[in-house]
Amino acid sequence: MSRPHSFTPPPCAHARQLRTSRGDFAVLDASPPGAVRATALLLPGYMGSKEDFMALLEPLSAAGYRTVAVDGRGQYETEGADRQETYAQGELALDVLAQATALDVGTVHLLGHSLGGQIARAAVLLDDAPFRSLTLMSSGPAEVVEAQQLKVKVLSDALATLSMARVWEAMRALDPPEDTATDGEALRRRWLRHRPAQLIATGRQLVTEPDRVAELAAVPLPVHVLSGERDDTWPVPLLDEMARRLGAHRTRIAGAEHSPNTDRPKKTAAALAAFWDSL
């Protein structure tokens, strides 16, 4: 999971509820100091939340982009049911379409990180009309690599029998020392508010996702494939090949790994704004 540097919004942003036809979603809504060039909707990854994009909000708003980062259904501060079918990918994709409509700004730039990229892709394949572009951030063409599949299975098995608090303790015991020192209490609070059914259902999606690149390539929408220079979830050469198949703009962020949004946020924001500016 991404580890945000802070859970406190910058002055340009405020936390609110986005009311949609499919329920209310917790968002961080950051507005530019001057004219708005366009609006971007940002979807977090597995075990993540809207706070994963916190460090992007100021530089993107300074570049003229209203930026709305969202907690998906059952993630952190957005309510969700205890039934796994609630989190089927098609349902989550319909949520994204409802979120884009509720922003009421015409088309939006859609970005999804990791699992969020797969959900964003599913939304675009249902209906690309609400979107001006699609950015897949550290999100590959199909299922995650085998080592990550094993981690997801172990986590899902634990979630089926243990409390969220017990699972958190077990995960932290396995973290490197430098990770356990990173705003651990805020991360724990976020974890405890995730719905186990959401984590189990979306984890299953990560390990079974089919390759839908050909379908996406047929959609007349500009695509940006952005990643770090290293990635242990989808190998970077695989992301390069996906970008080639999509005819997509391709960015590698130097010094970043699976979460360029937290590893190198200024470079990531600059790359996003440059892509959106080009459109």
CSV table of C-alpha atoms in Angstrom, one decimal:
chain,number,residue,atom,x,y,z
A,1,MET,CA,0.0,0.0,0.0
A,2,SER,CA,1.0,3.6,-0.5
A,3,ARG,CA,2.2,5.4,2.6
A,4,PRO,CA,1.1,9.1,2.5
A,5,HIS,CA,3.5,11.6,4.0
A,6,SER,CA,0.5,13.3,5.7
A,7,PHE,CA,-3.2,12.8,6.4
A,8,THR,CA,-3.7,16.6,6.7
A,9,PRO,CA,-5.0,18.3,3.5
A,10,PRO,CA,-3.0,21.2,2.2
A,11,PRO,CA,-4.6,24.7,2.2
A,12,CYS,CA,-5.9,24.3,-1.4
A,13,ALA,CA,-7.9,21.2,-0.5
A,14,HIS,CA,-10.9,20.3,1.7
A,15,ALA,CA,-12.4,17.0,2.7
A,16,ARG,CA,-16.1,16.6,1.8
A,17,GLN,CA,-18.7,14.1,0.7
A,18,LEU,CA,-19.4,13.8,-3.0
A,19,ARG,CA,-23.1,13.0,-3.4
A,20,THR,CA,-23.8,10.7,-6.4
A,21,SER,CA,-26.6,8.6,-7.7
A,22,ARG,CA,-24.8,5.5,-6.2
A,23,GLY,CA,-24.3,7.0,-2.7
A,24,ASP,CA,-21.9,9.4,-1.0
A,25,PHE,CA,-18.1,9.1,-1.4
A,26,ALA,CA,-15.4,10.7,0.7
A,27,VAL,CA,-13.2,13.0,-1.3
A,28,LEU,CA,-10.3,15.5,-1.1
A,29,ASP,CA,-11.2,18.3,-3.4
A,30,ALA,CA,-8.4,20.7,-4.3
A,31,SER,CA,-9.0,23.9,-6.3
A,32,PRO,CA,-6.6,26.0,-8.3
A,33,PRO,CA,-5.9,29.6,-7.1
A,34,GLY,CA,-7.0,30.9,-10.5
A,35,ALA,CA,-8.8,29.7,-13.5
A,36,VAL,CA,-9.5,25.9,-13.7
A,37,ARG,CA,-8.0,24.3,-16.8
A,38,ALA,CA,-9.7,21.0,-16.2
A,39,THR,CA,-10.8,18.6,-13.4
A,40,ALA,CA,-9.0,15.3,-12.6
A,41,LEU,CA,-10.6,12.3,-10.7
A,42,LEU,CA,-8.0,10.1,-8.9
A,43,LEU,CA,-8.7,6.5,-7.8
A,44,PRO,CA,-6.5,4.9,-5.1
A,45,GLY,CA,-5.1,1.4,-5.1
A,46,TYR,CA,-5.5,-1.8,-3.0
A,47,MET,CA,-5.4,-1.0,0.7
A,48,GLY,CA,-5.1,2.7,-0.2
A,49,SER,CA,-7.2,5.8,0.1
A,50,LYS,CA,-7.6,9.3,-1.2
A,51,GLU,CA,-4.7,10.4,1.0
A,52,ASP,CA,-2.3,8.5,-1.2
A,53,PHE,CA,-2.6,11.5,-3.6
A,54,MET,CA,-2.2,14.1,-0.8
A,55,ALA,CA,1.3,15.3,-2.1
A,56,LEU,CA,0.0,15.7,-5.6
A,57,LEU,CA,-2.8,18.1,-4.7
A,58,GLU,CA,-0.8,21.4,-4.3
A,59,PRO,CA,1.3,21.0,-7.4
A,60,LEU,CA,-1.6,19.9,-9.6
A,61,SER,CA,-3.8,22.7,-8.3
A,62,ALA,CA,-1.0,25.2,-8.9
A,63,ALA,CA,-0.8,23.9,-12.5
A,64,GLY,CA,-4.5,24.8,-12.9
A,65,TYR,CA,-6.1,21.5,-12.3
A,66,ARG,CA,-9.0,20.9,-9.9
A,67,THR,CA,-8.1,17.6,-8.4
A,68,VAL,CA,-10.6,15.3,-6.7
A,69,ALA,CA,-9.2,12.2,-4.9
A,70,VAL,CA,-11.8,9.7,-3.8
A,71,ASP,CA,-12.2,6.8,-1.4
A,72,GLY,CA,-13.9,4.0,-3.3
A,73,ARG,CA,-16.8,2.0,-1.9
A,74,GLY,CA,-15.7,0.4,1.4
A,75,GLN,CA,-12.3,2.2,1.4
A,76,TYR,CA,-11.4,4.2,4.5
A,77,GLU,CA,-14.0,7.0,4.9
A,78,THR,CA,-16.5,5.8,2.3
A,79,GLU,CA,-19.2,3.4,3.7
A,80,GLY,CA,-19.5,0.0,2.3
A,81,ALA,CA,-21.4,-3.2,2.9
A,82,ASP,CA,-20.1,-6.5,4.3
A,83,ARG,CA,-21.1,-8.5,1.1
A,84,GLN,CA,-18.3,-9.2,-1.3
A,85,GLU,CA,-20.6,-9.0,-4.3
A,86,THR,CA,-21.0,-5.3,-3.6
A,87,TYR,CA,-17.4,-4.9,-4.7
A,88,ALA,CA,-17.5,-6.6,-8.0
A,89,GLN,CA,-15.4,-4.7,-10.5
A,90,GLY,CA,-18.5,-3.8,-12.6
A,91,GLU,CA,-20.1,-2.3,-9.6
A,92,LEU,CA,-17.0,-0.3,-8.7
A,93,ALA,CA,-16.8,0.9,-12.3
A,94,LEU,CA,-20.4,2.2,-12.2
A,95,ASP,CA,-19.4,4.1,-9.0
A,96,VAL,CA,-16.6,5.8,-11.0
A,97,LEU,CA,-19.1,6.8,-13.7
A,98,ALA,CA,-21.4,8.2,-11.1
A,99,GLN,CA,-18.6,10.2,-9.5
A,100,ALA,CA,-17.6,11.7,-12.8
A,101,THR,CA,-21.2,12.7,-13.4
A,102,ALA,CA,-21.6,14.2,-9.9
A,103,LEU,CA,-18.6,16.5,-10.5
A,104,ASP,CA,-20.8,18.2,-13.1
A,105,VAL,CA,-17.9,19.7,-15.1
A,106,GLY,CA,-18.2,18.0,-18.4
A,107,THR,CA,-15.4,15.6,-19.1
A,108,VAL,CA,-12.7,14.8,-16.5
A,109,HIS,CA,-9.2,13.4,-16.6
A,110,LEU,CA,-9.4,10.0,-15.0
A,111,LEU,CA,-6.4,8.5,-13.1
A,112,GLY,CA,-6.2,5.1,-11.3
A,113,HIS,CA,-3.3,3.9,-9.3
A,114,SER,CA,-2.6,0.1,-9.3
A,115,LEU,CA,-6.0,-1.6,-8.5
A,116,GLY,CA,-7.5,1.8,-9.2
A,117,GLY,CA,-6.2,1.7,-12.7
A,118,GLN,CA,-8.0,-1.6,-13.3
A,119,ILE,CA,-11.2,-0.1,-12.0
A,120,ALA,CA,-10.7,3.1,-14.1
A,121,ARG,CA,-10.1,0.9,-17.2
A,122,ALA,CA,-13.4,-1.0,-16.5
A,123,ALA,CA,-15.2,2.3,-16.2
A,124,VAL,CA,-13.9,3.6,-19.5
A,125,LEU,CA,-14.8,0.3,-21.2
A,126,LEU,CA,-18.4,0.7,-19.9
A,127,ASP,CA,-18.6,4.4,-21.0
A,128,ASP,CA,-15.7,6.6,-22.1
A,129,ALA,CA,-18.0,9.7,-22.7
A,130,PRO,CA,-17.4,11.3,-19.2
A,131,PHE,CA,-13.6,11.3,-19.7
A,132,ARG,CA,-11.1,13.4,-21.4
A,133,SER,CA,-8.2,11.0,-20.8
A,134,LEU,CA,-7.1,8.0,-18.8
A,135,THR,CA,-3.9,7.6,-16.8
A,136,LEU,CA,-2.9,4.2,-15.6
A,137,MET,CA,-0.4,4.7,-12.8
A,138,SER,CA,1.6,1.6,-11.9
A,139,SER,CA,-1.3,-0.5,-13.2
A,140,GLY,CA,-0.6,-3.4,-15.5
A,141,PRO,CA,-2.4,-5.2,-18.3
A,142,ALA,CA,-3.7,-8.2,-16.4
A,143,GLU,CA,-3.1,-10.0,-13.0
A,144,VAL,CA,-0.3,-9.1,-10.6
A,145,VAL,CA,3.0,-11.1,-10.6
A,146,GLU,CA,3.0,-14.4,-8.8
A,147,ALA,CA,4.8,-13.2,-5.7
A,148,GLN,CA,2.1,-10.6,-5.2
A,149,GLN,CA,-0.7,-13.1,-5.9
A,150,LEU,CA,0.7,-15.2,-2.9
A,151,LYS,CA,0.7,-12.1,-0.7
A,152,VAL,CA,-2.9,-11.3,-1.6
A,153,LYS,CA,-4.0,-14.9,-0.9
A,154,VAL,CA,-2.4,-14.9,2.5
A,155,LEU,CA,-4.0,-11.6,3.4
A,156,SER,CA,-7.4,-12.7,2.1
A,157,ASP,CA,-7.2,-15.9,4.1
A,158,ALA,CA,-6.3,-13.9,7.2
A,159,LEU,CA,-9.1,-11.4,6.7
A,160,ALA,CA,-11.6,-14.3,6.5
A,161,THR,CA,-10.8,-15.5,10.0
A,162,LEU,CA,-9.1,-12.7,12.0
A,163,SER,CA,-10.1,-9.2,13.1
A,164,MET,CA,-8.7,-6.2,11.2
A,165,ALA,CA,-6.7,-5.2,14.2
A,166,ARG,CA,-5.0,-8.6,14.4
A,167,VAL,CA,-4.2,-8.6,10.7
A,168,TRP,CA,-2.7,-5.1,11.0
A,169,GLU,CA,-0.4,-6.3,13.8
A,170,ALA,CA,0.8,-9.2,11.7
A,171,MET,CA,1.4,-7.1,8.7
A,172,ARG,CA,3.4,-4.5,10.7
A,173,ALA,CA,5.5,-7.2,12.3
A,174,LEU,CA,6.7,-8.1,8.8
A,175,ASP,CA,7.4,-4.5,7.7
A,176,PRO,CA,11.0,-3.2,7.5
A,177,PRO,CA,11.9,-0.9,10.4
A,178,GLU,CA,11.9,2.2,8.3
A,179,ASP,CA,8.3,1.5,7.3
A,180,THR,CA,7.0,0.9,10.8
A,181,ALA,CA,8.3,4.4,11.7
A,182,THR,CA,6.2,6.1,9.0
A,183,ASP,CA,3.1,7.7,10.6
A,184,GLY,CA,2.0,4.3,11.9
A,185,GLU,CA,-1.0,5.4,13.9
A,186,ALA,CA,-2.6,7.2,11.0
A,187,LEU,CA,-2.0,4.2,8.7
A,188,ARG,CA,-3.5,1.9,11.4
A,189,ARG,CA,-6.6,4.1,11.7
A,190,ARG,CA,-7.1,4.0,7.9
A,191,TRP,CA,-6.6,0.2,7.8
A,192,LEU,CA,-9.2,-0.4,10.5
A,193,ARG,CA,-11.9,1.5,8.6
A,194,HIS,CA,-11.4,-0.5,5.4
A,195,ARG,CA,-14.2,-3.2,4.9
A,196,PRO,CA,-12.8,-6.7,4.9
A,197,ALA,CA,-15.2,-7.7,2.2
A,198,GLN,CA,-13.8,-4.9,0.0
A,199,LEU,CA,-10.2,-6.1,0.5
A,200,ILE,CA,-11.1,-9.8,-0.2
A,201,ALA,CA,-13.2,-9.0,-3.3
A,202,THR,CA,-10.7,-6.6,-4.8
A,203,GLY,CA,-7.8,-8.8,-3.9
A,204,ARG,CA,-9.4,-11.5,-5.9
A,205,GLN,CA,-9.7,-9.1,-8.9
A,206,LEU,CA,-5.9,-8.4,-8.7
A,207,VAL,CA,-5.0,-12.1,-9.0
A,208,THR,CA,-7.6,-12.9,-11.7
A,209,GLU,CA,-7.8,-9.8,-13.9
A,210,PRO,CA,-7.7,-10.7,-17.6
A,211,ASP,CA,-5.7,-8.8,-20.2
A,212,ARG,CA,-8.1,-6.2,-21.6
A,213,VAL,CA,-5.5,-4.0,-23.4
A,214,ALA,CA,-7.0,-4.7,-26.9
A,215,GLU,CA,-10.4,-3.6,-25.7
A,216,LEU,CA,-9.0,-0.4,-24.3
A,217,ALA,CA,-6.9,0.3,-27.4
A,218,ALA,CA,-10.1,0.4,-29.4
A,219,VAL,CA,-11.5,3.2,-27.2
A,220,PRO,CA,-10.8,6.7,-28.8
A,221,LEU,CA,-9.4,8.2,-25.6
A,222,PRO,CA,-5.8,9.5,-24.9
A,223,VAL,CA,-4.0,7.2,-22.5
A,224,HIS,CA,-1.0,7.8,-20.3
A,225,VAL,CA,1.0,4.9,-18.7
A,226,LEU,CA,3.0,6.2,-15.8
A,227,SER,CA,5.1,4.3,-13.4
A,228,GLY,CA,8.3,4.4,-11.3
A,229,GLU,CA,11.5,3.0,-12.7
A,230,ARG,CA,11.1,-0.1,-10.6
A,231,ASP,CA,7.9,-2.0,-9.8
A,232,ASP,CA,7.4,-5.3,-7.9
A,233,THR,CA,3.7,-5.6,-8.8
A,234,TRP,CA,3.9,-5.4,-12.6
A,235,PRO,CA,7.4,-5.4,-14.1
A,236,VAL,CA,8.3,-2.1,-15.8
A,237,PRO,CA,9.0,-3.8,-19.2
A,238,LEU,CA,5.5,-5.2,-19.1
A,239,LEU,CA,4.2,-1.7,-18.5
A,240,ASP,CA,6.3,-0.5,-21.4
A,241,GLU,CA,4.8,-3.1,-23.7
A,242,MET,CA,1.3,-2.3,-22.5
A,243,ALA,CA,1.9,1.4,-23.4
A,244,ARG,CA,3.1,0.3,-26.9
A,245,ARG,CA,0.0,-1.8,-27.4
A,246,LEU,CA,-2.2,1.1,-26.4
A,247,GLY,CA,-0.3,3.7,-28.4
A,248,ALA,CA,-0.1,5.5,-25.1
A,249,HIS,CA,2.0,8.3,-23.8
A,250,ARG,CA,4.7,6.7,-21.5
A,251,THR,CA,6.4,8.2,-18.4
A,252,ARG,CA,8.9,6.6,-16.0
A,253,ILE,CA,9.5,8.5,-12.8
A,254,ALA,CA,13.1,8.3,-11.8
A,255,GLY,CA,13.7,7.3,-8.2
A,256,ALA,CA,10.1,6.0,-7.8
A,257,GLU,CA,8.8,2.4,-7.4
A,258,HIS,CA,5.2,1.2,-7.3
A,259,SER,CA,3.9,4.5,-5.8
A,260,PRO,CA,5.3,7.4,-7.7
A,261,ASN,CA,2.5,9.5,-6.2
A,262,THR,CA,4.2,9.2,-2.7
A,263,ASP,CA,7.8,8.4,-3.8
A,264,ARG,CA,8.3,11.3,-6.1
A,265,PRO,CA,5.2,13.5,-6.0
A,266,LYS,CA,6.6,16.7,-7.6
A,267,LYS,CA,8.0,14.8,-10.6
A,268,THR,CA,4.8,12.8,-10.9
A,269,ALA,CA,2.6,15.9,-10.7
A,270,ALA,CA,4.7,17.6,-13.4
A,271,ALA,CA,4.4,14.6,-15.7
A,272,LEU,CA,0.6,14.5,-15.2
A,273,ALA,CA,0.1,18.2,-15.8
A,274,ALA,CA,2.3,18.1,-18.9
A,275,PHE,CA,0.2,15.2,-20.3
A,276,TRP,CA,-3.1,16.9,-19.6
A,277,ASP,CA,-1.7,20.2,-20.9
A,278,SER,CA,-0.8,18.5,-24.2
A,279,LEU,CA,-4.5,17.7,-24.7
